[in-house]
PDB file of C-alpha atoms in Angstrom:
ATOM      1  CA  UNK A 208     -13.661  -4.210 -20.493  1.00 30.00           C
ATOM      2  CA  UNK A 209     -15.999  -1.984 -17.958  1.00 32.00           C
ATOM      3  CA  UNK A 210     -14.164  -0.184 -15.323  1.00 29.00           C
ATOM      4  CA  UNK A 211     -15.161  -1.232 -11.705  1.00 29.00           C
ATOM      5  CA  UNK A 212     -16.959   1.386 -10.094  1.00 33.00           C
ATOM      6  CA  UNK A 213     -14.690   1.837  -7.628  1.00 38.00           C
ATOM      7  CA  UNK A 214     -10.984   1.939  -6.908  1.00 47.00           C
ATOM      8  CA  UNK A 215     -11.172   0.721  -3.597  1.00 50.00           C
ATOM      9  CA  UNK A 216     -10.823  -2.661  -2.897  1.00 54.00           C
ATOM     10  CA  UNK A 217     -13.685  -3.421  -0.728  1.00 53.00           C
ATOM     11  CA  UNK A 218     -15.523  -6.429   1.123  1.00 52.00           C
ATOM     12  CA  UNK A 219     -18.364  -7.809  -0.982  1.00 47.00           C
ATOM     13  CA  UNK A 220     -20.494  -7.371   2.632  1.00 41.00           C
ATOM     14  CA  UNK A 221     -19.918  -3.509   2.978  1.00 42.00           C
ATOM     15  CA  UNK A 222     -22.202  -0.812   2.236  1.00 35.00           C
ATOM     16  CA  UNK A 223     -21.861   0.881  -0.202  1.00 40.00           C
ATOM     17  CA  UNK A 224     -19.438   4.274  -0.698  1.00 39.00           C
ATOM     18  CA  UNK A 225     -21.038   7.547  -1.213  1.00 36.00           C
ATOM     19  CA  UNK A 226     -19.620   9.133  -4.505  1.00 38.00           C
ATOM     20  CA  UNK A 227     -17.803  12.145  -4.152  1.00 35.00           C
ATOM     21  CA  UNK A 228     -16.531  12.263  -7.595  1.00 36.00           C
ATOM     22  CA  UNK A 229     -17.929  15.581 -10.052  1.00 39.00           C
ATOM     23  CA  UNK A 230     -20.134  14.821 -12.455  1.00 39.00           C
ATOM     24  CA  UNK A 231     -18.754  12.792 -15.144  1.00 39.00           C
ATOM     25  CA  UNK A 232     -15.291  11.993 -13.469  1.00 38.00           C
ATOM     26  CA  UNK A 233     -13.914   8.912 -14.156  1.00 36.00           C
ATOM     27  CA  UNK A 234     -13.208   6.253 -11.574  1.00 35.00           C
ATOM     28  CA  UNK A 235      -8.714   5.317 -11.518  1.00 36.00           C
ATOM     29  CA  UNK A 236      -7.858   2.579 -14.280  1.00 33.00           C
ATOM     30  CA  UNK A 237      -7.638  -0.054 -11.403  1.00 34.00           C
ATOM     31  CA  UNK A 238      -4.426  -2.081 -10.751  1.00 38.00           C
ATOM     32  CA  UNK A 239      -5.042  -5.751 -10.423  1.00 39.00           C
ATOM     33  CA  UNK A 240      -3.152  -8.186  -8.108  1.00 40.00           C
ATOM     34  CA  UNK A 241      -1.194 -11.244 -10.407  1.00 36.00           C
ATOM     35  CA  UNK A 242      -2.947 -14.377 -11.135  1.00 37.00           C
ATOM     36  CA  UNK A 243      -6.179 -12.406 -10.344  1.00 42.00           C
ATOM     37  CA  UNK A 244      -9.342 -11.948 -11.909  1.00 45.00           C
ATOM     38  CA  UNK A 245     -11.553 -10.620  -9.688  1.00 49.00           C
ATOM     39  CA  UNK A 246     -12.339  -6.868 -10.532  1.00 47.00           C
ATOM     40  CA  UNK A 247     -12.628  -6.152  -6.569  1.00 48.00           C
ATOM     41  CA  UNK A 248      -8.844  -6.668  -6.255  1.00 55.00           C
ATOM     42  CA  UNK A 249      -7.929  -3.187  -7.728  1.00 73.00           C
ATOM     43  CA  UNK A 250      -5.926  -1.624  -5.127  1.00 90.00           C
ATOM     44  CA  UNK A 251      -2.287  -0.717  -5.948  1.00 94.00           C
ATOM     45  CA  UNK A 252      -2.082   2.798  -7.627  1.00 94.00           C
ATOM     46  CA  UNK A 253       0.938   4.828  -8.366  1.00 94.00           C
ATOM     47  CA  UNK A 254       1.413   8.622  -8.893  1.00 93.00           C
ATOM     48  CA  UNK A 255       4.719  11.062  -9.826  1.00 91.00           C
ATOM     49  CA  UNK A 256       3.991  13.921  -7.294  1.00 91.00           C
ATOM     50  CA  UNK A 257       2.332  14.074  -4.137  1.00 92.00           C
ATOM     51  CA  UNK A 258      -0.910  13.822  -2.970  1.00 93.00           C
ATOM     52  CA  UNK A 259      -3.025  16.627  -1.650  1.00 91.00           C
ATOM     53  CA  UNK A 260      -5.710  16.341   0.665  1.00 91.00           C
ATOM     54  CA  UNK A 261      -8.347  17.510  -2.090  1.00 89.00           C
ATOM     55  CA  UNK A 262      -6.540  14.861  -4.384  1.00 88.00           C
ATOM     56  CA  UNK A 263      -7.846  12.070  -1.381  1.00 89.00           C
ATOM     57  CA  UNK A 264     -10.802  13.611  -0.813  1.00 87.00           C
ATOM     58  CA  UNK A 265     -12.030  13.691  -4.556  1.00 85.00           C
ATOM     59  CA  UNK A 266     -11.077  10.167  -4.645  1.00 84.00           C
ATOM     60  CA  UNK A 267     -13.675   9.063  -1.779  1.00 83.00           C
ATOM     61  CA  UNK A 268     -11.796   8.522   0.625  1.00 87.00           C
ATOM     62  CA  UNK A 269     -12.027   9.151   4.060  1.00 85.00           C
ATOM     63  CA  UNK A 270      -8.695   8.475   6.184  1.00 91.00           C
ATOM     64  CA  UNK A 271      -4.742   8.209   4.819  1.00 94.00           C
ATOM     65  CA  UNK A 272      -1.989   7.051   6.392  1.00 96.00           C
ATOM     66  CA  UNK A 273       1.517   7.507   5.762  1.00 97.00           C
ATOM     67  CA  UNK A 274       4.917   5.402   5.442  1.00 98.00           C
ATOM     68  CA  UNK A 275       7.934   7.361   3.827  1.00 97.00           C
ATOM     69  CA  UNK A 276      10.240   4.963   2.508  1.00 97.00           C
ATOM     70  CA  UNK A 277      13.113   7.991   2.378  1.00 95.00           C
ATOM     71  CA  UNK A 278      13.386   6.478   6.420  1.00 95.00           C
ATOM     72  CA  UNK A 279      14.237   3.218   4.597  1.00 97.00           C
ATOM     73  CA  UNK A 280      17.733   3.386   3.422  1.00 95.00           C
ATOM     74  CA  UNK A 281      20.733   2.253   5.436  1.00 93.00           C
ATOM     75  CA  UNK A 282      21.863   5.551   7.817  1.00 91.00           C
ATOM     76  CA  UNK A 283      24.712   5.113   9.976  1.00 90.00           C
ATOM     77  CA  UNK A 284      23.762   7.288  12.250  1.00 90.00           C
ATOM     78  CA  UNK A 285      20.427   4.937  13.489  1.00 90.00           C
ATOM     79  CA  UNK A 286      21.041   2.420  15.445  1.00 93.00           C
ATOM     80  CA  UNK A 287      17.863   0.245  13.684  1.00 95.00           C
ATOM     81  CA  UNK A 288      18.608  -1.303  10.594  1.00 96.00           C
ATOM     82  CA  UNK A 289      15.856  -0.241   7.744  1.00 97.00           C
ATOM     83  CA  UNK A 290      13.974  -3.578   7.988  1.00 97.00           C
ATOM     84  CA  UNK A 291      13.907  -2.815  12.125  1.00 97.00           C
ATOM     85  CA  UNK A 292      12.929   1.010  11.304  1.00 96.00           C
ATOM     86  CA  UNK A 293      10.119  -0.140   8.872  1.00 97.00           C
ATOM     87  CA  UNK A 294       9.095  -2.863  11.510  1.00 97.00           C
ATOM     88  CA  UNK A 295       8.488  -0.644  14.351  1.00 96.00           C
ATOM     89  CA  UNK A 296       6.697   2.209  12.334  1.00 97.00           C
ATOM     90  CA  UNK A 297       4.278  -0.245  10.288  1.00 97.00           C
ATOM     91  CA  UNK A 298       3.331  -1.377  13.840  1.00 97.00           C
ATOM     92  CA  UNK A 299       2.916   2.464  15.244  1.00 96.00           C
ATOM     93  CA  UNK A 300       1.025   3.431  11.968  1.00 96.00           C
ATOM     94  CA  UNK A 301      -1.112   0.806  12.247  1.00 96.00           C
ATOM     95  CA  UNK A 302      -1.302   0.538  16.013  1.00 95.00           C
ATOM     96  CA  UNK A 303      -0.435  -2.860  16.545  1.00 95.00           C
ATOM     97  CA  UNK A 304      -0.244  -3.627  20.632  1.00 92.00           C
ATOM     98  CA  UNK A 305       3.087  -3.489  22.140  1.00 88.00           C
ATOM     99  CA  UNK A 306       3.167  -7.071  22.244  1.00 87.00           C
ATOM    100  CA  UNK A 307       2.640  -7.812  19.040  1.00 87.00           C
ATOM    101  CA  UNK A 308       5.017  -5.329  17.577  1.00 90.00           C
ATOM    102  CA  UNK A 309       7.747  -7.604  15.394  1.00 93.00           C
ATOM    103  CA  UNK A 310      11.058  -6.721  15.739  1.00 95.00           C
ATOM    104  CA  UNK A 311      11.747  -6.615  12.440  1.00 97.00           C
ATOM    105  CA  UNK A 312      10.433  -6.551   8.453  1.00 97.00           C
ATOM    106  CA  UNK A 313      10.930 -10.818   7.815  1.00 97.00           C
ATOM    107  CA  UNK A 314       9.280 -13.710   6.488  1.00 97.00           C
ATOM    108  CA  UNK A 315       9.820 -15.132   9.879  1.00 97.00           C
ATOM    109  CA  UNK A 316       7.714 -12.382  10.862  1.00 97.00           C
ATOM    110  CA  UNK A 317       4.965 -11.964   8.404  1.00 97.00           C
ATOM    111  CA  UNK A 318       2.429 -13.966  10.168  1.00 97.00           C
ATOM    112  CA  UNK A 319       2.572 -11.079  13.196  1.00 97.00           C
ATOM    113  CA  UNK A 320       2.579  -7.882  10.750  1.00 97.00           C
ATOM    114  CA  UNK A 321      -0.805  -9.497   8.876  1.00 97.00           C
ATOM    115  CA  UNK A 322      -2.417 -10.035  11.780  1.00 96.00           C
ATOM    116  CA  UNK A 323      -2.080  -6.695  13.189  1.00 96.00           C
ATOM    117  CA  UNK A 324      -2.565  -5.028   9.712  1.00 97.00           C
ATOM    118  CA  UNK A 325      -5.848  -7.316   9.469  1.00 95.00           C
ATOM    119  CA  UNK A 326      -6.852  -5.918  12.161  1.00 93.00           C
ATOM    120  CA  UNK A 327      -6.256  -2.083  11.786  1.00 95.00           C
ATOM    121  CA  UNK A 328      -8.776  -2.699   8.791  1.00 95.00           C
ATOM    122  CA  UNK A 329     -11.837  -3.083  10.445  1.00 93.00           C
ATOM    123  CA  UNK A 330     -13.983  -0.743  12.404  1.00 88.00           C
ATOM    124  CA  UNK A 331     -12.483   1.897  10.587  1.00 80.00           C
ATOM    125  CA  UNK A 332     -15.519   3.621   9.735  1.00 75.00           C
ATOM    126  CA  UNK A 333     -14.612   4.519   5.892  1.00 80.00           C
ATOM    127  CA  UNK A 334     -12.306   3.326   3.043  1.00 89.00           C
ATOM    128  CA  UNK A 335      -8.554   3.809   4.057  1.00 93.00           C
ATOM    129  CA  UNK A 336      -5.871   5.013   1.570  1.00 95.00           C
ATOM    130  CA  UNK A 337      -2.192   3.722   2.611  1.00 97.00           C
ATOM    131  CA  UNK A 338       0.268   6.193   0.645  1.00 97.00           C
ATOM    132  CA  UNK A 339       4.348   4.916   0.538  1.00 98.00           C
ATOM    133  CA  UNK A 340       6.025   8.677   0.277  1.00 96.00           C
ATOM    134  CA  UNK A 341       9.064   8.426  -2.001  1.00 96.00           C
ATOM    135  CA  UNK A 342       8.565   5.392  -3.740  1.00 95.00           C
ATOM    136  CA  UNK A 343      11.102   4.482  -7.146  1.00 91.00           C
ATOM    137  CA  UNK A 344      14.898   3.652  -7.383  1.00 88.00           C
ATOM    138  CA  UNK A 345      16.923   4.540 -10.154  1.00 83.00           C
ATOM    139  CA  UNK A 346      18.153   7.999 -12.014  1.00 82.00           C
ATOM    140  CA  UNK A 347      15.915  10.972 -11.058  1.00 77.00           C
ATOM    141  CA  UNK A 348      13.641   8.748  -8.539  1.00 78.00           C
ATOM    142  CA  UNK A 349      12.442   9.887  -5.454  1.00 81.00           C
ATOM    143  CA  UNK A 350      15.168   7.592  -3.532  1.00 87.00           C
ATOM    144  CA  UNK A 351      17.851   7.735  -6.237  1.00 86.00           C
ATOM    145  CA  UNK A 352      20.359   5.017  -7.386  1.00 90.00           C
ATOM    146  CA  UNK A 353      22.374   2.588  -5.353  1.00 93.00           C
ATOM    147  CA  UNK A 354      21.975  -0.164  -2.923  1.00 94.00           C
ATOM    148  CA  UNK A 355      20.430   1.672  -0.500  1.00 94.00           C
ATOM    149  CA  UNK A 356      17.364   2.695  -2.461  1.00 94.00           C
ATOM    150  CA  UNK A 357      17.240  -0.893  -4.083  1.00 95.00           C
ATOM    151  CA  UNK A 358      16.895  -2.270  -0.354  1.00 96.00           C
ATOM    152  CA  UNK A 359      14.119   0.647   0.375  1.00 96.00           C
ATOM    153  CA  UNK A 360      11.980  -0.890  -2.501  1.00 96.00           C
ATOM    154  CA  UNK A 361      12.160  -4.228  -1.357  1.00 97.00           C
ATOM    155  CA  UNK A 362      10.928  -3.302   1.989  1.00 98.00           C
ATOM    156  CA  UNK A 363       8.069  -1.638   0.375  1.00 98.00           C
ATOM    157  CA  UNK A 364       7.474  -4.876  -1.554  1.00 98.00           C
ATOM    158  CA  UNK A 365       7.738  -6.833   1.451  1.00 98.00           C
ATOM    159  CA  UNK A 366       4.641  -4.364   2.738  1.00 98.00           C
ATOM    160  CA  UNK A 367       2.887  -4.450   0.493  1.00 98.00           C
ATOM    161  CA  UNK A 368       2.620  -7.907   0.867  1.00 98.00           C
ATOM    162  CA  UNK A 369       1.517  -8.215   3.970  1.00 97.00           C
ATOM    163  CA  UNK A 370      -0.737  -5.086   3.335  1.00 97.00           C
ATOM    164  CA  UNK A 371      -2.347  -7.402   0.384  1.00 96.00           C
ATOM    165  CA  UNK A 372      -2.132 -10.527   2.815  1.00 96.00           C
ATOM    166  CA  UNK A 373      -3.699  -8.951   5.361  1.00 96.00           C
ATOM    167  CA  UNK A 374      -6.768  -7.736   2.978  1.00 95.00           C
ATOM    168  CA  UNK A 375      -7.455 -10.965   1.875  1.00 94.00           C
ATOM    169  CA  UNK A 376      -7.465 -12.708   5.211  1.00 95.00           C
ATOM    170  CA  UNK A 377     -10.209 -10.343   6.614  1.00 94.00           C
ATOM    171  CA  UNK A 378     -12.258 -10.746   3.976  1.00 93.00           C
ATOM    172  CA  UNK A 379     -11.913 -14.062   3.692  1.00 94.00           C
ATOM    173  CA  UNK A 380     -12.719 -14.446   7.499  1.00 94.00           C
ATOM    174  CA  UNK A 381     -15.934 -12.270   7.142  1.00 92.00           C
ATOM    175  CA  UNK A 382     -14.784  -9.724   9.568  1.00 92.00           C
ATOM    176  CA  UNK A 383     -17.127  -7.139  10.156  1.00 91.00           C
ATOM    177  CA  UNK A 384     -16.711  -3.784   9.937  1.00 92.00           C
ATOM    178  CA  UNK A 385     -13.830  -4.342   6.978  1.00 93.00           C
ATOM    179  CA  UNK A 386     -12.658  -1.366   5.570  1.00 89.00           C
ATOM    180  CA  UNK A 387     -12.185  -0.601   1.560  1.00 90.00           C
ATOM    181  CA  UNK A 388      -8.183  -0.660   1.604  1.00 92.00           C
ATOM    182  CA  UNK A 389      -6.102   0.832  -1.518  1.00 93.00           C
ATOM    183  CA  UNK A 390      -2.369   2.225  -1.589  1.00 95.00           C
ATOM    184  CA  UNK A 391      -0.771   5.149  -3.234  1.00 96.00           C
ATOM    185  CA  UNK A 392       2.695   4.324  -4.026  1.00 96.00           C
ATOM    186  CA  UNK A 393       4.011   8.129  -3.967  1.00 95.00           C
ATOM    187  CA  UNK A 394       6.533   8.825  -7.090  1.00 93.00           C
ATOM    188  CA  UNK A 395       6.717   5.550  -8.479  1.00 94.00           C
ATOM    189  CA  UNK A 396       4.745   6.558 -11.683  1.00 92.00           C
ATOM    190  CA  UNK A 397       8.113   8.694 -12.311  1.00 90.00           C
ATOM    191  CA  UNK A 398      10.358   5.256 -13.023  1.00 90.00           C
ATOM    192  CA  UNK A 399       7.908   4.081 -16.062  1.00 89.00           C
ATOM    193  CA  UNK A 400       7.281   0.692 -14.149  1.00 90.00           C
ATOM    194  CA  UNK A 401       3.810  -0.865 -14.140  1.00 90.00           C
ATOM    195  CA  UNK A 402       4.891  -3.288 -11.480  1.00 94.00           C
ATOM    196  CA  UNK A 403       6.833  -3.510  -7.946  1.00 96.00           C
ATOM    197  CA  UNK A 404       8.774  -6.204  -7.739  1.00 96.00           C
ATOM    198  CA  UNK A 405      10.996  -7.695  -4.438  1.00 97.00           C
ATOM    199  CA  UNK A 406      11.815 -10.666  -2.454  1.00 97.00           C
ATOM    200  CA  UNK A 407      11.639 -11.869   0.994  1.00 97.00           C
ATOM    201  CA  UNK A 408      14.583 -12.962   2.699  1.00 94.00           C
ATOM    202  CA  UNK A 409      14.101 -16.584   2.525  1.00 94.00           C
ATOM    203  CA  UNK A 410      14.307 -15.866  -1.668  1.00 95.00           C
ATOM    204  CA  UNK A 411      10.701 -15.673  -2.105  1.00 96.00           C
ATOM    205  CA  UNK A 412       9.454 -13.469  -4.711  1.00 97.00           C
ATOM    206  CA  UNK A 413       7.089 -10.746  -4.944  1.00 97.00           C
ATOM    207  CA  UNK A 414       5.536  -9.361  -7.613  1.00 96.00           C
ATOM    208  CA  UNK A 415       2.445  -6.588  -7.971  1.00 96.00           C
ATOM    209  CA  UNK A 416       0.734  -4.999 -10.476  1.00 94.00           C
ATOM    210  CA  UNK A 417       0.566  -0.584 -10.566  1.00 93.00           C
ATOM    211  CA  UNK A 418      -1.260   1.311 -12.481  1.00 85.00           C
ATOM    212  CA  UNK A 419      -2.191   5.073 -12.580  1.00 86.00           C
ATOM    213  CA  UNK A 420      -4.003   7.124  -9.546  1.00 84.00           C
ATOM    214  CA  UNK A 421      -4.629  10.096 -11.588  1.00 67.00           C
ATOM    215  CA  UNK A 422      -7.983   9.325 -13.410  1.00 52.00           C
ATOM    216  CA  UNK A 423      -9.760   9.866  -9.825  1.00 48.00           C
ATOM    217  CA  UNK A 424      -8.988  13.155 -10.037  1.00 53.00           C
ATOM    218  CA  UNK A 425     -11.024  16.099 -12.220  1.00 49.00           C
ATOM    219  CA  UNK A 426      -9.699  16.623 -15.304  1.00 52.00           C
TER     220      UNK A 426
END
């Protein structure tokens, strides 16, 4: 099968990216969402180190954001819970009004973080990379072994869902101005995995596809 020409997930209405690949670099072996067979939902990429700014910029594109899920774990010394920690900095990351900001990382609240996510992805002005900094549980991952890092993944599951929700509500709506939207998951190439799995806390399950980041990059 072809690969798409472009590792962004983007509107069908957009305009289209200027390249900013080298000659002859390959586009990243896209990641598809499940039950999916639409090439233009490639968006979930994973890689084992970090990303530089040369490593974004040779991929085309033109503003990152950043979620460390390292601030995800149970700490006794915060007073949030991780699912209240992750709440309130999706919602600063993304700039969500006061009002809107949910309390915490829920099914109850979904409908609130995919509304303000949809709407952090248009008028952006260029494609948006979202990268999840220490992604992976388990022996010699970024957040280790244990409960804690098990309950760190699932709130990056639970994200990415509404990250993926919120994508497909914009476009679906037409919105103008929508922004190509792809994510980085930040070590998670290290565990072997070619999926991220988690559940909400009414039981519901997640499940996403990953694949590799690095063919964007010059060989």
């Amino acid at each position: 099968m072809e690969r798409p020409k472009s590792a962004v997930r983007r509107p069908a209405s957009s305009r289209a990216r200027p390249s900013s690949l080298p000659a002859g670099a390959a586009p990243p072996i896209p990641a598809r969402l499940l039950d999916s067979d639409d090439e233009d939902s490639h968006w979930l990429f994973s890689t084992a180190y970090r990303l530089t700014t040369t490593d974004i910029s040779l991929a085309g594109f033109t503003t990152a954001v950043l979620l460390d899920a390292m601030r995800w774990q149970p700490n006794p010394e915060d007073e949030l819970s991780p699912e209240e920690t992750a709440a309130a900095e999706v919602a600063y990351t993304f700039g969500f009004p006061e009002s809107s900001t949910p309390p915490v990382i829920s099914l109850a609240n979904k409908s609130i973080i995919v509304e303000g996510l949809k709407h952090a992805f248009v008028g952006r002005g260029g494609d948006l990379l979202i990268i999840f900094q220490n992604v992976g549980s388990g022996e010699g991952s970024a957040l280790g072994e244990g409960a804690g890092a098990d309950r760190a993944m699932n709130i990056v599951a639970m994200v990415l869902d509404c990250v993926n929700a919120a994508y497909a509500a914009a476009d679906a709506e037409g919105l103008e101005g929508l922004a190509g939207v792809s994510v980085v998951l930040e070590g998670f190439a290290r565990t072997g995995m070619f999926q991220i799995a988690g559940s909400w806390d009414s039981g519901q399950q997640i499940q996403l596809e990953v694949q590799a980041f690095t063919d964007a990059l010059p060989s």
